[in-house]
CSV table of C-alpha atoms in Angstrom, one decimal:
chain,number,residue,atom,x,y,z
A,1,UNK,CA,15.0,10.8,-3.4
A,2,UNK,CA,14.4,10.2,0.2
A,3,UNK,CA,12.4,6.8,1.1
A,4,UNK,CA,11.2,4.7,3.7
A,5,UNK,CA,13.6,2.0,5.0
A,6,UNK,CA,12.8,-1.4,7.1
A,7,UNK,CA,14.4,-3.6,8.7
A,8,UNK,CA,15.5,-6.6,8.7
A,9,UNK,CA,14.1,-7.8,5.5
A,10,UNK,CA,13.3,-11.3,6.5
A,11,UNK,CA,12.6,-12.2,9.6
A,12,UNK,CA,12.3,-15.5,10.9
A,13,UNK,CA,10.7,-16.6,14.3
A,14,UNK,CA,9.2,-19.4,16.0
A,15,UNK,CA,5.7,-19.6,17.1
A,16,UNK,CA,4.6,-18.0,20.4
A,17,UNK,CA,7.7,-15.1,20.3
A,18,UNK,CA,7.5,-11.8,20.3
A,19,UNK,CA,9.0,-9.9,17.5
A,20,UNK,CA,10.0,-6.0,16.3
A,21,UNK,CA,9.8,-4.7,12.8
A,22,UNK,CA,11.3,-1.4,12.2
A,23,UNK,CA,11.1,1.3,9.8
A,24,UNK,CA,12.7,4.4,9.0
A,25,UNK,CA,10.1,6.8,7.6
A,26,UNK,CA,10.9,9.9,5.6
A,27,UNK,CA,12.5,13.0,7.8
A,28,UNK,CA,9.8,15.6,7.3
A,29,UNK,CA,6.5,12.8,7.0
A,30,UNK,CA,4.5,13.3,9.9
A,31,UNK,CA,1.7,10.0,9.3
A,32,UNK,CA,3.2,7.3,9.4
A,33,UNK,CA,1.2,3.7,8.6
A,34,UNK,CA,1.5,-0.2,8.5
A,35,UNK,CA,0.6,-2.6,5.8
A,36,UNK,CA,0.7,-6.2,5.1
A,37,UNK,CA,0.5,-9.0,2.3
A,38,UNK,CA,-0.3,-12.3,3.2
A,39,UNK,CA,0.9,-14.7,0.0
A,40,UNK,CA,-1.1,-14.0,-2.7
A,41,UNK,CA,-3.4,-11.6,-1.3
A,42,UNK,CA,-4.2,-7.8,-1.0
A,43,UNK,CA,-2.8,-5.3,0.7
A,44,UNK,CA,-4.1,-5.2,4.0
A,45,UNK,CA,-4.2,-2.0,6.4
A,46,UNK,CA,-3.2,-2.2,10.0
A,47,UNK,CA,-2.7,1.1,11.8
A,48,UNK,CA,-2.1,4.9,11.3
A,49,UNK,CA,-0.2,6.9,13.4
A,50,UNK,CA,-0.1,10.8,13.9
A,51,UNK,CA,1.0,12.5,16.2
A,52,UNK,CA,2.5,10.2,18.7
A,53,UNK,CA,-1.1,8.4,18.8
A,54,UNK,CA,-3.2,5.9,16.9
A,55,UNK,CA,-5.1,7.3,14.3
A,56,UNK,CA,-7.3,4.1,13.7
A,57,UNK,CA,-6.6,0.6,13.2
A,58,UNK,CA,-8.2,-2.2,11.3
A,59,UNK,CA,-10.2,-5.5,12.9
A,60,UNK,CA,-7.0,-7.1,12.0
A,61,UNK,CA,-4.9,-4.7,14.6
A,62,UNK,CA,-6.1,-6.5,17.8
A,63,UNK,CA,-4.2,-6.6,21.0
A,64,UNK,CA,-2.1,-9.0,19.8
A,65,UNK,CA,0.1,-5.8,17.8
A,66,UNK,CA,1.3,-2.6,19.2
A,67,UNK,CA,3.1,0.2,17.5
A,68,UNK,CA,5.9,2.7,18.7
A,69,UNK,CA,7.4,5.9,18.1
A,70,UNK,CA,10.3,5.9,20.3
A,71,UNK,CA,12.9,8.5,19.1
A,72,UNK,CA,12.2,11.0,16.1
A,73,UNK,CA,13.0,8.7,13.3
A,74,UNK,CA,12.0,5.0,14.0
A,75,UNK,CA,8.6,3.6,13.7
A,76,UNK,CA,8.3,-0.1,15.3
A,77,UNK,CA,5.5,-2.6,14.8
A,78,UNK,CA,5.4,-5.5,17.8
A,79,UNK,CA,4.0,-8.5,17.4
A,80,UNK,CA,3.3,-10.6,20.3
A,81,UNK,CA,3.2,-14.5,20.9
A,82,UNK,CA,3.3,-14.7,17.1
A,83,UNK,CA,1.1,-17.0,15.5
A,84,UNK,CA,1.5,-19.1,11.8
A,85,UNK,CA,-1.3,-16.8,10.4
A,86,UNK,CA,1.3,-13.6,11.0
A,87,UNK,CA,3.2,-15.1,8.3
A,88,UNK,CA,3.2,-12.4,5.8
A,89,UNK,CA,5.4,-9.0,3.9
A,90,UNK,CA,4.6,-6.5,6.6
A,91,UNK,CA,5.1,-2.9,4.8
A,92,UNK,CA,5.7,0.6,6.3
A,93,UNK,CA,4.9,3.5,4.9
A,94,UNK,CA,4.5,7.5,5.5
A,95,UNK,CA,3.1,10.6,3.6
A,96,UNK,CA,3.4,14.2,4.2
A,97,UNK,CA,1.9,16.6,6.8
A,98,UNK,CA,-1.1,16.6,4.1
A,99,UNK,CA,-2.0,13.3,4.7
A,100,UNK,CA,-2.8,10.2,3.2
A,101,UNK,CA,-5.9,11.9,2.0
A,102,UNK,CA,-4.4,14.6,-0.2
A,103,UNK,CA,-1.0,13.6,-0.8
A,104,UNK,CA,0.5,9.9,-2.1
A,105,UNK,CA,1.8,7.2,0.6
A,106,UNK,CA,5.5,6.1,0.5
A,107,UNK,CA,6.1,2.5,1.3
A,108,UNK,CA,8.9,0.5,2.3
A,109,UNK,CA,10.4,-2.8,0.9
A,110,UNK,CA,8.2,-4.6,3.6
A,111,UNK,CA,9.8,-7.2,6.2
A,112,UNK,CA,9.1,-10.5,5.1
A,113,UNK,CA,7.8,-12.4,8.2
A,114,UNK,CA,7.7,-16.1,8.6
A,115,UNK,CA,6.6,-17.8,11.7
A,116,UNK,CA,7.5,-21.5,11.6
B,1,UNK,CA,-18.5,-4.0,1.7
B,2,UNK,CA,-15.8,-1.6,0.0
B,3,UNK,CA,-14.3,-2.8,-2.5
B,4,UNK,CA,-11.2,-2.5,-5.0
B,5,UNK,CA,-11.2,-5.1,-8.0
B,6,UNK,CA,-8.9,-5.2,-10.7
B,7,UNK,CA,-9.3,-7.0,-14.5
B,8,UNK,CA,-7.6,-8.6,-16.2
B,9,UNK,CA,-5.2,-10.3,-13.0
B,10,UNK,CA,-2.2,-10.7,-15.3
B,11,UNK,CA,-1.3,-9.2,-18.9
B,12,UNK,CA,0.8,-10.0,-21.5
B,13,UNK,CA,2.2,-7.8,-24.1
B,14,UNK,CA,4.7,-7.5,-26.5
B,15,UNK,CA,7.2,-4.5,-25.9
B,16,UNK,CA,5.9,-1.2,-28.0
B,17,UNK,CA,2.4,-2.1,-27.6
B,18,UNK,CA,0.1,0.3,-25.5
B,19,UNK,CA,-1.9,-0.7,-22.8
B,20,UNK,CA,-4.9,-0.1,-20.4
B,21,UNK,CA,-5.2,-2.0,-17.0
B,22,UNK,CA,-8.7,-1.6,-15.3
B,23,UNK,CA,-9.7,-0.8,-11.7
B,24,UNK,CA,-13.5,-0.8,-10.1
B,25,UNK,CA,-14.7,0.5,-6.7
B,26,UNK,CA,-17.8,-0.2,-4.9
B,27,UNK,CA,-18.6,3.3,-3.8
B,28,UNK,CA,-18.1,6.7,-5.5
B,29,UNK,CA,-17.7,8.3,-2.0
B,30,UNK,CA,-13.8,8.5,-1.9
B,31,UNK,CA,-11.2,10.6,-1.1
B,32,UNK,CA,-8.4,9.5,-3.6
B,33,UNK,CA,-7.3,6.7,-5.2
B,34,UNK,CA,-4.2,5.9,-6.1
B,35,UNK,CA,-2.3,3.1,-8.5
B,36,UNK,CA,0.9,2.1,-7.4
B,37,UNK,CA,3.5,-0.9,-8.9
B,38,UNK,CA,5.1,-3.1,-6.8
B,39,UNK,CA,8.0,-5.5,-8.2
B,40,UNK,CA,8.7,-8.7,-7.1
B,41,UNK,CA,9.4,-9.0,-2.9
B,42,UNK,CA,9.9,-5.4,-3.2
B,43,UNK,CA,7.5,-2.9,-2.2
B,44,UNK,CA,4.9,-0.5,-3.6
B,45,UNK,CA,6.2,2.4,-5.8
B,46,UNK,CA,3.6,5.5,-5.6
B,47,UNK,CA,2.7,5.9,-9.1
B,48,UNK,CA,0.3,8.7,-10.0
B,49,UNK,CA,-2.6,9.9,-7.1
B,50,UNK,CA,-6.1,11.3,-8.5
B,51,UNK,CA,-8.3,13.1,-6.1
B,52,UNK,CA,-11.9,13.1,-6.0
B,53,UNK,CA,-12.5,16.1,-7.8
B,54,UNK,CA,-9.5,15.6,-10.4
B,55,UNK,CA,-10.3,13.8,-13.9
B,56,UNK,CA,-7.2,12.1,-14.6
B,57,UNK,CA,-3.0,12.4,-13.8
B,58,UNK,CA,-0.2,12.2,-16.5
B,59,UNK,CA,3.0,10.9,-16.0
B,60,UNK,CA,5.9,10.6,-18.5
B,61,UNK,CA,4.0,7.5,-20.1
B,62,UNK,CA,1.3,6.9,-17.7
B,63,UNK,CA,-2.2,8.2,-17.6
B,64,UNK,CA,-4.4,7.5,-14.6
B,65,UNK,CA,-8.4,8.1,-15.4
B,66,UNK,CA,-11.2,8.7,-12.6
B,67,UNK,CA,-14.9,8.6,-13.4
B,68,UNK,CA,-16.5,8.1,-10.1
B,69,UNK,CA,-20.0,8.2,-11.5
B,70,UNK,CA,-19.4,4.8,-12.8
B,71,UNK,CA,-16.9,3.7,-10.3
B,72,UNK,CA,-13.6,3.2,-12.6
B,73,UNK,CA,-10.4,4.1,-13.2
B,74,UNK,CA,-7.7,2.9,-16.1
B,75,UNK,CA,-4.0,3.3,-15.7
B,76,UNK,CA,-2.8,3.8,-19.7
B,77,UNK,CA,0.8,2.8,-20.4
B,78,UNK,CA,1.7,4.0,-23.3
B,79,UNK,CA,4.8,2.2,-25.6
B,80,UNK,CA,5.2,-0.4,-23.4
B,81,UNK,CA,8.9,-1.3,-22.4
B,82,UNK,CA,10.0,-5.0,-20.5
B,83,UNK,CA,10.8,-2.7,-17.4
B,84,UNK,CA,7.0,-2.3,-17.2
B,85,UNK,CA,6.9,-5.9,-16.0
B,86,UNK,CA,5.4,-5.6,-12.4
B,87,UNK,CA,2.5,-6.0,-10.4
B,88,UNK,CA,0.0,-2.5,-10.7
B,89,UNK,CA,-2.3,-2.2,-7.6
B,90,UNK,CA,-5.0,0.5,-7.4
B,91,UNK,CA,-6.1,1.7,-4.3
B,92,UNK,CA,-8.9,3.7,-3.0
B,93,UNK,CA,-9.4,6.0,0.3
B,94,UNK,CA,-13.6,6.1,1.1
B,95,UNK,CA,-15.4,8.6,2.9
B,96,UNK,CA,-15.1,7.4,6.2
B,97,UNK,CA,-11.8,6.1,6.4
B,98,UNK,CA,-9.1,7.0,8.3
B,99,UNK,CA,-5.8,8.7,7.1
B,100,UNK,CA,-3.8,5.9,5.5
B,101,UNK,CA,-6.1,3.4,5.2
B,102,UNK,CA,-6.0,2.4,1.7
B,103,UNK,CA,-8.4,-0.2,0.3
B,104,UNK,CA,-6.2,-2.0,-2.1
B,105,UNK,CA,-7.3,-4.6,-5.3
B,106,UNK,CA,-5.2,-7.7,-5.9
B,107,UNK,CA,-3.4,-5.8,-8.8
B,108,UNK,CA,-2.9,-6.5,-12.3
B,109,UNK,CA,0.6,-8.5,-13.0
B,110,UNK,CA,2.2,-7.1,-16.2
B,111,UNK,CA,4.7,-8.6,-18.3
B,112,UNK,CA,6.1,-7.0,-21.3
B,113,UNK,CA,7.9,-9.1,-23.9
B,114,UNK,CA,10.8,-8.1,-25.8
């Protein structure tokens, strides 16, 4: 069954760097979505992404974060001048040209993120 | 606010025994909502998706509920196996929100005993 792939899986960086999560969604998915999961808390949403634009992102999605379709298959999430508080599994995930509305999102593993 | 919130926040069972894990919303204005299982540092496995004019979802063992009236749903896990053992999260799309953006609760953590 196809699914969505990230990399790396952990990912460690030092505060104030910039760093690029990527994700491989699946082939024929056209909305494409990030996620993430601070320790011990819910699911957050960050941004949706349809064709080749931000669909909406969350108060959480400041400037600070960026997003990227550069090639038919890879879907990037930036992070700039990282901060402790980005410490967190950041998850990718996709659903069909139906959309998230009428058909189920596929999620990654996630990147675990830690910023030290 | 919208909400997702999920009771009991961790179950334990003994293995053959059926089960029934609870999810509320704030609002009956939603699209779909959907409960998914996530595993330890893994990520979130699509489980069974209701839409707003749908009753309930079947799935080998699982059976997702929807009464929007009252603003619940129940995942039912029937004969309970120790590969059950995750985290379920339910997870709601309101009227109003974007594609994608999910309103998640903090999930139910299972564990089935053998």
């Amino acid at each position: 069954e196809p699914e969505v792939t990230q990399t790396p899986s952990h990912q460690v960086t030092q505060m104030g760097q910039e760093v690029i999560l990527r994700c491989v969604p699946i082939s024929n998915h056209l909305y494409f979505y990030w996620y993430r999961q601070i320790l011990g808390q819910k699911v957050e949403f960050l941004v949706s992404f349809y064709n080749n634009e931000i669909s909406e992102k969350s108060e959480i999605f400041d400037d600070q974060f960026s997003v990227e379709r550069p090639d038919g298959s890879n879907f990037t999430l930036k992070i700039r001048s990282t901060k402790l508080e980005d410490s967190a599994m950041y998850f990718c995930a996709s659903s069909s040209g139906q959309g998230a509305h009428n058909s189920p999102l596929h999620f990654g593993n996630g990147t675990r993120l830690t910023v030290t | 606010k919208q909400e997702v919130t999920q009771i009991p926040a961790a179950l334990s069972v003994p293995e053959g025994e059926n089960l029934v894990l609870n999810c509320s919303f704030t609002d009956s204005a939603i699209y779909n909502l959907q409960w998914f299982r996530q595993d330890p540092g893994k990520g979130l496995t699509s489980l069974l998706l209701i839409q707003s004019s749908q009753r309930e979802q079947t799935s080998g063992r699982l059976n997702a509920s929807l009464d929007k009236s009252s603003g619940r749903s129940t995942l039912y896990i029937a004969a309970s196996q120790p590969g059950d053992s995750a985290t379920y999260l339910c997870a709601v799309i309101y009227y109003g929100g974007s594609q994608g953006n999910l309103i998640f609760g903090k999930g139910t953590k299972l564990s089935v005993k053998p």
